[in-house]
JSON list of C-alpha atoms in Angstrom, two decimals:
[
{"chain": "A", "resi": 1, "resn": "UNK", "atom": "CA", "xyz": [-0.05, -25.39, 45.09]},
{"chain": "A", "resi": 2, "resn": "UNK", "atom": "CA", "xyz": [-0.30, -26.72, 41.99]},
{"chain": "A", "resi": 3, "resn": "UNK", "atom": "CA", "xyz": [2.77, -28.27, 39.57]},
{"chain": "A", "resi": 4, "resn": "UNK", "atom": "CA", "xyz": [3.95, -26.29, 37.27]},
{"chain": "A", "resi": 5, "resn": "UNK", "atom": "CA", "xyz": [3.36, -27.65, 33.76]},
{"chain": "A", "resi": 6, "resn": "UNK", "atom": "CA", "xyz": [5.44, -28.29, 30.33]},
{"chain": "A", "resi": 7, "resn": "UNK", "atom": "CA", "xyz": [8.19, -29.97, 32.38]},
{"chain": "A", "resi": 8, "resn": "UNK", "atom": "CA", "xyz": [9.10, -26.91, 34.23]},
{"chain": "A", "resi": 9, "resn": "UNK", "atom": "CA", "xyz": [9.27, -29.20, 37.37]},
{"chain": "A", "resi": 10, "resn": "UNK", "atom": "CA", "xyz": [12.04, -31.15, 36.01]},
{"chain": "A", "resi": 11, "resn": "UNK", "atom": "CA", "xyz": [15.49, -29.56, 36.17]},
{"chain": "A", "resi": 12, "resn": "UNK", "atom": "CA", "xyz": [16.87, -28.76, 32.73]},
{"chain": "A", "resi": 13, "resn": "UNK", "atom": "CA", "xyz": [20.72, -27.30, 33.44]},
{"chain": "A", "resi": 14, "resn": "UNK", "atom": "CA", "xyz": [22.28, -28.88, 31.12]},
{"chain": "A", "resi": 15, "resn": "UNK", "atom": "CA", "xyz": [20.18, -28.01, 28.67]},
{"chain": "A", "resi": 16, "resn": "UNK", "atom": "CA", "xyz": [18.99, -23.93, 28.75]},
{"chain": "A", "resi": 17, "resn": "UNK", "atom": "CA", "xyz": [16.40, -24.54, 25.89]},
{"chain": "A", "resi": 18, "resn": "UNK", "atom": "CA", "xyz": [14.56, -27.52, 25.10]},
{"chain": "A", "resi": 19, "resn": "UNK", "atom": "CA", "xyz": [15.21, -28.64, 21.18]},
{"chain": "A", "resi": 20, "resn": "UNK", "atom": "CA", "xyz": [12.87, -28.61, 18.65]},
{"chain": "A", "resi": 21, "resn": "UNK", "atom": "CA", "xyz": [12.87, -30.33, 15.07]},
{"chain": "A", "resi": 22, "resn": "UNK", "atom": "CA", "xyz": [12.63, -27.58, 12.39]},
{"chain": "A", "resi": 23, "resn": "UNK", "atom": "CA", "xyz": [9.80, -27.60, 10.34]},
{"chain": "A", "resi": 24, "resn": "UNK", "atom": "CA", "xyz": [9.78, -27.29, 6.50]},
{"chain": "A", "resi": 25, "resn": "UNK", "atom": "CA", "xyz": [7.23, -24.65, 5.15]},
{"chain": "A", "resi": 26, "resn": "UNK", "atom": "CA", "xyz": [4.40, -27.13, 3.43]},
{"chain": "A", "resi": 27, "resn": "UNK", "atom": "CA", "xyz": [3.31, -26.11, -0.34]},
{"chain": "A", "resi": 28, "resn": "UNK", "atom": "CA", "xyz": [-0.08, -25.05, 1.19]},
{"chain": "A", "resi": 29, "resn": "UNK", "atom": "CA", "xyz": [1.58, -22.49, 3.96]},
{"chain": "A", "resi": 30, "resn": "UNK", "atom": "CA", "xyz": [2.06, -18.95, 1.49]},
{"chain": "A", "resi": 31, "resn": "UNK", "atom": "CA", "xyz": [-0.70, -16.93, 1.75]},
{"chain": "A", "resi": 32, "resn": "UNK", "atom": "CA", "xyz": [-2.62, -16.91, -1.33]},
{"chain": "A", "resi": 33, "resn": "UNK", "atom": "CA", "xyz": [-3.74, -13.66, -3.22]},
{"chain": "A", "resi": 34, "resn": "UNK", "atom": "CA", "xyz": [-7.91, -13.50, -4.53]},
{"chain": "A", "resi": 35, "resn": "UNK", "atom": "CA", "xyz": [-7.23, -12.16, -7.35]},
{"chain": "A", "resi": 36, "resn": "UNK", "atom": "CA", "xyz": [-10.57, -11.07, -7.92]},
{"chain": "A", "resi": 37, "resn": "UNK", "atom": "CA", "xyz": [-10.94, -9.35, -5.21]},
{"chain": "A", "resi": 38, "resn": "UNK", "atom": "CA", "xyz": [-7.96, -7.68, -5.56]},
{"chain": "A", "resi": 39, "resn": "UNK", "atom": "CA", "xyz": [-7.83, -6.37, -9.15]},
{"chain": "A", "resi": 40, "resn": "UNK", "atom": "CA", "xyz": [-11.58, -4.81, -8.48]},
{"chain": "A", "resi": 41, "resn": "UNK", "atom": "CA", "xyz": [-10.18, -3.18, -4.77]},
{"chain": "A", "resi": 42, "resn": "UNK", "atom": "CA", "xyz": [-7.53, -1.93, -7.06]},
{"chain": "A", "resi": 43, "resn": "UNK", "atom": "CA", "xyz": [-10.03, -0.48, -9.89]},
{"chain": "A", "resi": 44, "resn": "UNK", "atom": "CA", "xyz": [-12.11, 1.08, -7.11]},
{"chain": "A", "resi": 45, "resn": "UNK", "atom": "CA", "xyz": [-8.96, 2.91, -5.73]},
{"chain": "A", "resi": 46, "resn": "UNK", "atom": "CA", "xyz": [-8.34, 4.03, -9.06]},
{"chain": "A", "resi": 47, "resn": "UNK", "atom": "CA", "xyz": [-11.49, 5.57, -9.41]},
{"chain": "A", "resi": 48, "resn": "UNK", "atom": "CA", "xyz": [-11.35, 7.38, -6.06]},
{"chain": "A", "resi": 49, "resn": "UNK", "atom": "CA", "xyz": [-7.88, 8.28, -7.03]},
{"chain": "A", "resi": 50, "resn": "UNK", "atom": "CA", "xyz": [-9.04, 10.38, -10.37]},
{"chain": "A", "resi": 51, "resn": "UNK", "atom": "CA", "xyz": [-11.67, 11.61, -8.45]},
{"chain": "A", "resi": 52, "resn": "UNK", "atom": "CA", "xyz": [-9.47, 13.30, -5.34]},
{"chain": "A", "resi": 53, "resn": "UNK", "atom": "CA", "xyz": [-7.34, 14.60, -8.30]},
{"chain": "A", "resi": 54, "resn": "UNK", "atom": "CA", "xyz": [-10.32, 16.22, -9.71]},
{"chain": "A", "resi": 55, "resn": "UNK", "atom": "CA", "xyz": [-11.67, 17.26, -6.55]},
{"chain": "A", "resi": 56, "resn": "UNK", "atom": "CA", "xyz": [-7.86, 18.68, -5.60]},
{"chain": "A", "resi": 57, "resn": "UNK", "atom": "CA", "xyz": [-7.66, 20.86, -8.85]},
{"chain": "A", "resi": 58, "resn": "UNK", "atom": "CA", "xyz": [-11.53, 22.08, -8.75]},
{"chain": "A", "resi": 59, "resn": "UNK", "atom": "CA", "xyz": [-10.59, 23.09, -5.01]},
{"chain": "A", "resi": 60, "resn": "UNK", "atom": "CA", "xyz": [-7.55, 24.81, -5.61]},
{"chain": "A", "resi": 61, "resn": "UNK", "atom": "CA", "xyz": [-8.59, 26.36, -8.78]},
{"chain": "A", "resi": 62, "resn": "UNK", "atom": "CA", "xyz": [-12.16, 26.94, -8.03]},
{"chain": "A", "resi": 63, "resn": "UNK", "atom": "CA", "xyz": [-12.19, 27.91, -4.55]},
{"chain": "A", "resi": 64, "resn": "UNK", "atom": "CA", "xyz": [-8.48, 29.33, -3.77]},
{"chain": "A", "resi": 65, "resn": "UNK", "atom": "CA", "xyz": [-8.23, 30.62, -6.95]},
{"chain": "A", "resi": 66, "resn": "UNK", "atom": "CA", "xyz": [-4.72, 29.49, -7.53]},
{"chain": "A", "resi": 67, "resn": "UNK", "atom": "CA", "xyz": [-3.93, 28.74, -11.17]},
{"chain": "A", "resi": 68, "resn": "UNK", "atom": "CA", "xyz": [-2.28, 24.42, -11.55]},
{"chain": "A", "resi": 69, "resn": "UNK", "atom": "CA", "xyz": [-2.25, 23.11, -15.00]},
{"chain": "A", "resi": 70, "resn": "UNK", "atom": "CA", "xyz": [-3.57, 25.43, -16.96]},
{"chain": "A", "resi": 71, "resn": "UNK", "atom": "CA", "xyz": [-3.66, 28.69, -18.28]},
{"chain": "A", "resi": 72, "resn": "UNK", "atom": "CA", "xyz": [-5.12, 31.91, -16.31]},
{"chain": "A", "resi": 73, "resn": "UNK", "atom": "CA", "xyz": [-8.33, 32.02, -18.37]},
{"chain": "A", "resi": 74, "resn": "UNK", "atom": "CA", "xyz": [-9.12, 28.23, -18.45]},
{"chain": "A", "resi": 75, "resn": "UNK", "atom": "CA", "xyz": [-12.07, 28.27, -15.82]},
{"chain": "A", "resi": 76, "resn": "UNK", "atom": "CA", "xyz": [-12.28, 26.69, -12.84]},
{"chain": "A", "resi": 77, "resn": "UNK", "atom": "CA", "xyz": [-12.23, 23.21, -13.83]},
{"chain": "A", "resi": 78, "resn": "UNK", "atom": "CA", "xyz": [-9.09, 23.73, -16.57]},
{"chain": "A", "resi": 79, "resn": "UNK", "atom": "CA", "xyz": [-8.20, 22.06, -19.73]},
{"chain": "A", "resi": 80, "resn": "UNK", "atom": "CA", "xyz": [-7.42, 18.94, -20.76]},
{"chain": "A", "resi": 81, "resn": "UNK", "atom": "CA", "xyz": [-4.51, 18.69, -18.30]},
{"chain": "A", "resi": 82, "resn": "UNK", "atom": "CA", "xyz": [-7.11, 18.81, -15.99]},
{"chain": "A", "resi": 83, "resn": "UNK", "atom": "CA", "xyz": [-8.26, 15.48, -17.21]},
{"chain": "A", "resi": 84, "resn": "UNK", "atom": "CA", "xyz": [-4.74, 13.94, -17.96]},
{"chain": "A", "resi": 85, "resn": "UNK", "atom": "CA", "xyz": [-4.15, 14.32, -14.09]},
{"chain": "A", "resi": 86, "resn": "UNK", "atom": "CA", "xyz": [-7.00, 12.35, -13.30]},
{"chain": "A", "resi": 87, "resn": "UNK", "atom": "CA", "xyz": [-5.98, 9.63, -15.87]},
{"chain": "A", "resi": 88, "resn": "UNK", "atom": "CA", "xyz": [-2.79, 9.87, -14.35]},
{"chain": "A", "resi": 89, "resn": "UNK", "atom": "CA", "xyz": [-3.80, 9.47, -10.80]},
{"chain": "A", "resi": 90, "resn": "UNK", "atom": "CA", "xyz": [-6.11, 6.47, -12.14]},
{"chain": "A", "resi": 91, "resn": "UNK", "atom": "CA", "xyz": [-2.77, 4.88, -13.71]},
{"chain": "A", "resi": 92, "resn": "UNK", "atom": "CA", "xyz": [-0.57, 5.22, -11.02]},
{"chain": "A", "resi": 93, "resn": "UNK", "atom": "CA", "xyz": [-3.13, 3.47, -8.93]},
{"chain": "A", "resi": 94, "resn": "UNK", "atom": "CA", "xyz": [-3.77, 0.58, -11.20]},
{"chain": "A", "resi": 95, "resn": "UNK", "atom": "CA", "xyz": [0.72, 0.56, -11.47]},
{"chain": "A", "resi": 96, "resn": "UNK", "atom": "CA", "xyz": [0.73, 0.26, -7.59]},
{"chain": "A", "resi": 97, "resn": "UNK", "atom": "CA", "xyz": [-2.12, -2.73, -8.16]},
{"chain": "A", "resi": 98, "resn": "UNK", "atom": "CA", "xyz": [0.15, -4.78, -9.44]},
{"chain": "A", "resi": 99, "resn": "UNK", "atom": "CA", "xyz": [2.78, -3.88, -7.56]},
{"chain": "A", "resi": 100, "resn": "UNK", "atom": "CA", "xyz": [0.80, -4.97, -4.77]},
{"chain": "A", "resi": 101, "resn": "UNK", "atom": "CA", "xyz": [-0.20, -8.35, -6.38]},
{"chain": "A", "resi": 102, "resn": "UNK", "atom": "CA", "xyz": [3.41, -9.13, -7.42]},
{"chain": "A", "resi": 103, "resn": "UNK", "atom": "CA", "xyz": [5.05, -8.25, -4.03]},
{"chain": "A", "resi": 104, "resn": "UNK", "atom": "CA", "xyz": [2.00, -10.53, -2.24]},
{"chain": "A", "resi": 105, "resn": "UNK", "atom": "CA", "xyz": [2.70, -13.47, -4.44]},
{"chain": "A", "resi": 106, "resn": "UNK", "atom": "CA", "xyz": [6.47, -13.05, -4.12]},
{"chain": "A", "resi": 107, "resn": "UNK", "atom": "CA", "xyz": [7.74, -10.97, -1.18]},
{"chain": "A", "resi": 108, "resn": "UNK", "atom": "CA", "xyz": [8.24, -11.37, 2.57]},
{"chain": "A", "resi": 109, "resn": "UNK", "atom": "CA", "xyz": [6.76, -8.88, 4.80]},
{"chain": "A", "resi": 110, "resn": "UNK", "atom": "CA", "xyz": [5.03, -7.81, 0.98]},
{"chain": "A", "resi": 111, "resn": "UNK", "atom": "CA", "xyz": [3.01, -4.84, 2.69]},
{"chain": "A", "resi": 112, "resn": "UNK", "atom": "CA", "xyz": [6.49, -3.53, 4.59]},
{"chain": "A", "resi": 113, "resn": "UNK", "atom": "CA", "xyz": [7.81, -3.25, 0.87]},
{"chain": "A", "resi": 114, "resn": "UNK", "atom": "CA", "xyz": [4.97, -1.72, -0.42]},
{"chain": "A", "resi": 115, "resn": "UNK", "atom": "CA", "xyz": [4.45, 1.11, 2.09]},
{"chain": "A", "resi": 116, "resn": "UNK", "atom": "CA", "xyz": [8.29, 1.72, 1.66]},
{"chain": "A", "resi": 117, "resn": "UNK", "atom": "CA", "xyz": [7.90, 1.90, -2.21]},
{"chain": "A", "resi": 118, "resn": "UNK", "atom": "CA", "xyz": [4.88, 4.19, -2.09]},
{"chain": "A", "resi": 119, "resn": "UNK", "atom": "CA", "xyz": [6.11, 6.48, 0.43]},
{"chain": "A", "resi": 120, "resn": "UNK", "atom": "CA", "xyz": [9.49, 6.83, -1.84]},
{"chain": "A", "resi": 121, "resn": "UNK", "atom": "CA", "xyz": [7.12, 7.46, -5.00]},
{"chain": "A", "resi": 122, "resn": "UNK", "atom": "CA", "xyz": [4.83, 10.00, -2.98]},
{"chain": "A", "resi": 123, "resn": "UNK", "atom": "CA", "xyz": [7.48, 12.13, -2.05]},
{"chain": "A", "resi": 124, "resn": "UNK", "atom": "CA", "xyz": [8.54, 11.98, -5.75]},
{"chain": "A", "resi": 125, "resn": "UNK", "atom": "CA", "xyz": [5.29, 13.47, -6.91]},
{"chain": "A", "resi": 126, "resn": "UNK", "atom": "CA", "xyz": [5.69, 16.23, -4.28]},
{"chain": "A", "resi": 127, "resn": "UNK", "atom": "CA", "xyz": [9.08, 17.15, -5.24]},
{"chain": "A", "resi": 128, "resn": "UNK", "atom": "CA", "xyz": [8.79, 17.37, -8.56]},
{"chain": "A", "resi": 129, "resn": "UNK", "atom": "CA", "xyz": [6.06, 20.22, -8.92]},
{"chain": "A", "resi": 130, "resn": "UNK", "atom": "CA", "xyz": [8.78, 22.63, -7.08]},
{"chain": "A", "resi": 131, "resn": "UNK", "atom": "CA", "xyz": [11.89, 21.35, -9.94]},
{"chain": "A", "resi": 132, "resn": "UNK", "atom": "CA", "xyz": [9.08, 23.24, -12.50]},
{"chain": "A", "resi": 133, "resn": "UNK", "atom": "CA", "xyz": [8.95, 27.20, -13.45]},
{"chain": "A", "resi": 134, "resn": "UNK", "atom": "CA", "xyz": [5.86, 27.79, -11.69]},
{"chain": "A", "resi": 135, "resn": "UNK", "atom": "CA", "xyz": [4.67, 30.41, -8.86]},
{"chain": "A", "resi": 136, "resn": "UNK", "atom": "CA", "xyz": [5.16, 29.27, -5.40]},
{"chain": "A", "resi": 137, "resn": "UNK", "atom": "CA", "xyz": [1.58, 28.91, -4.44]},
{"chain": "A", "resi": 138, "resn": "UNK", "atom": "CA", "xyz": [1.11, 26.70, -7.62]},
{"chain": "A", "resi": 139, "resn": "UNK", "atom": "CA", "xyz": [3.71, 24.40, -6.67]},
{"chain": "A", "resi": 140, "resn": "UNK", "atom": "CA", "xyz": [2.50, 24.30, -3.25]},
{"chain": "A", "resi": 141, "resn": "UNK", "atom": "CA", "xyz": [-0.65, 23.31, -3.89]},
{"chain": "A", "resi": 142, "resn": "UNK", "atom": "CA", "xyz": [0.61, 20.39, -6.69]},
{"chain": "A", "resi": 143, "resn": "UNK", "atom": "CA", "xyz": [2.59, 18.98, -4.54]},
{"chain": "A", "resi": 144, "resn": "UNK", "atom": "CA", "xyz": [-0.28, 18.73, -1.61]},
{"chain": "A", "resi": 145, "resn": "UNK", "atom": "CA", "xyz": [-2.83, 17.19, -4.08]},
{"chain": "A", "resi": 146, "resn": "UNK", "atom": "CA", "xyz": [0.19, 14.84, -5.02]},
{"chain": "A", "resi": 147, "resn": "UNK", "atom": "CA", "xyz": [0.36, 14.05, -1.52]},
{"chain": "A", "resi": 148, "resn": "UNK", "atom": "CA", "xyz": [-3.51, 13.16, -0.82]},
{"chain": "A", "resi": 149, "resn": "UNK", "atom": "CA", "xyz": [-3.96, 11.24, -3.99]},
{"chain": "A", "resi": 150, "resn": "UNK", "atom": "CA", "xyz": [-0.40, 9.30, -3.00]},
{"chain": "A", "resi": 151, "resn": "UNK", "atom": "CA", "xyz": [-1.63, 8.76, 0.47]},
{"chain": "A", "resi": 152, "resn": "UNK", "atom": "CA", "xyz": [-5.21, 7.73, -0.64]},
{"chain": "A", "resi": 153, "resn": "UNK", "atom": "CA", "xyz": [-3.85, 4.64, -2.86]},
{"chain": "A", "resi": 154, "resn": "UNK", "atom": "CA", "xyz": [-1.54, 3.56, -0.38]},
{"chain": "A", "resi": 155, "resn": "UNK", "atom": "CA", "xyz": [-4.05, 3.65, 2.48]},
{"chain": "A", "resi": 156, "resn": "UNK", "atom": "CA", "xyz": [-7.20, 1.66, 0.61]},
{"chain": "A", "resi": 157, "resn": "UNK", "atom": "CA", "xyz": [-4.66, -0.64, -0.92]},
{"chain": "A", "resi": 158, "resn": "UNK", "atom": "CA", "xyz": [-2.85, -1.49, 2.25]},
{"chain": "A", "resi": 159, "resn": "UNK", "atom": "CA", "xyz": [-6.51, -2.45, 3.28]},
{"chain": "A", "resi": 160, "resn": "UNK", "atom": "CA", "xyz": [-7.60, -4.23, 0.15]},
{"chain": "A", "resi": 161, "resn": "UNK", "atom": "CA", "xyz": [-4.45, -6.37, 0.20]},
{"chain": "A", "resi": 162, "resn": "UNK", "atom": "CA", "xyz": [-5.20, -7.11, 3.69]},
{"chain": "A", "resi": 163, "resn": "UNK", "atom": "CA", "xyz": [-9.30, -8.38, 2.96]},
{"chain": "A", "resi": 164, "resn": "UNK", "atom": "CA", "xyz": [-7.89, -9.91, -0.31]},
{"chain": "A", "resi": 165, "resn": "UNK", "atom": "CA", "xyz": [-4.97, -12.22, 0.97]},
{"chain": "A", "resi": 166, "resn": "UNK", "atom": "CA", "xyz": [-6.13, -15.28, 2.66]},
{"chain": "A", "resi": 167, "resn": "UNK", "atom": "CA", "xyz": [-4.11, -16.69, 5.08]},
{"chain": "A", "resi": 168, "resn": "UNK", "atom": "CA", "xyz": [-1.90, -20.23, 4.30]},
{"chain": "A", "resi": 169, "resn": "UNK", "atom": "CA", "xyz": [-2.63, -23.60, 5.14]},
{"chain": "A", "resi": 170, "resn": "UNK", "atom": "CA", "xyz": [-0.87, -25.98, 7.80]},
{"chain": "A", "resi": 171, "resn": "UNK", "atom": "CA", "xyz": [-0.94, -29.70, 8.11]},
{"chain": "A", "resi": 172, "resn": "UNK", "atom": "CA", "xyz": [-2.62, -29.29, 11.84]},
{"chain": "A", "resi": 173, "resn": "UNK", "atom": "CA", "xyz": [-5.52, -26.64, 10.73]},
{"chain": "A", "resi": 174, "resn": "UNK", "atom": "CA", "xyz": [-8.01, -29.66, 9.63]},
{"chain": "A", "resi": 175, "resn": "UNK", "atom": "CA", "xyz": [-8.34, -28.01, 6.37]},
{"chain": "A", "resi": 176, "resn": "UNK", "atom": "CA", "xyz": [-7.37, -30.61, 3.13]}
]
């Protein structure tokens, strides 16, 4: 049978757990944030952003038939709110960019905070449709296109904060 190794063999009693120096986090050990890569992940959500919101409202207008955002004789695709929503949706996206970048460059556990914020903002922008005068159906279906366009920022960029953060350097790594 062979020994068993990292001084198991050796009888320890007196001491339960074997002491190790602490080691002070080097300048190199933060991740660090591509900026680059991150600011264009964040443009690209954005875009996909306006584009569910105009997707959402030419769905629910267009194929349910349930007037959002404009008047009863607008058309399927609306008015101009039509195309403030999609602005909007393209805002809040670039907003939750650099929310992204700051909590990355500053925060532990950044992408815990993050989900935690947008989750709290998402179920903002599906409350909010039902504190308006509106039919029930309208409301409804704000509040789900809220929903998707919240859920489709924080999902691509949980996973463009993940391809854009590069891991931190230690002494041992053979990196200089």
């Amino acid at each position: 049978m062979a020994s068993p190794q990292s001084g198991w063999d050796r009888n320890y009693q007196d001491q339960p757990t074997r002491p190790y120096p602490p080691v002070q986090p080097q300048q190199g050990d933060r991740p660090s944030v591509d900026a680059g890569k991150l600011w264009a992940g964040g443009f690209g959500t954005a875009v996909v952003a306006a584009l569910v919101a105009l997707v959402g409202i030419l769905l629910v207008r267009g194929v349910l038939g349930i007037h959002i955002l404009s008047p009863d004789d607008a058309g399927t695709y609306g008015d101009a709110t039509t195309t403030t929503y999609a602005f909007g949706a393209f805002g809040v996206a670039i907003l939750a960019t650099a929310a992204v970048h700051l909590l990355l460059l500053l925060m532990p556990r950044p992408m815990a905070f993050f989900n935690w914020i947008m989750l709290l903002v998402i179920a903002v922008g599906v409350l909010i449709p039902f504190t308006a005068s509106a039919e029930l159906e309208s409301q409804i279906a704000t509040a789900a296109i809220n929903l998707v366009i919240g859920l489709c920022i924080m999902s691509l960029l949980n996973s463009v904060a993940a391809i854009a953060t590069r891991a931190g350097r230690t002494q041992g790594d053979g990196m200089l």
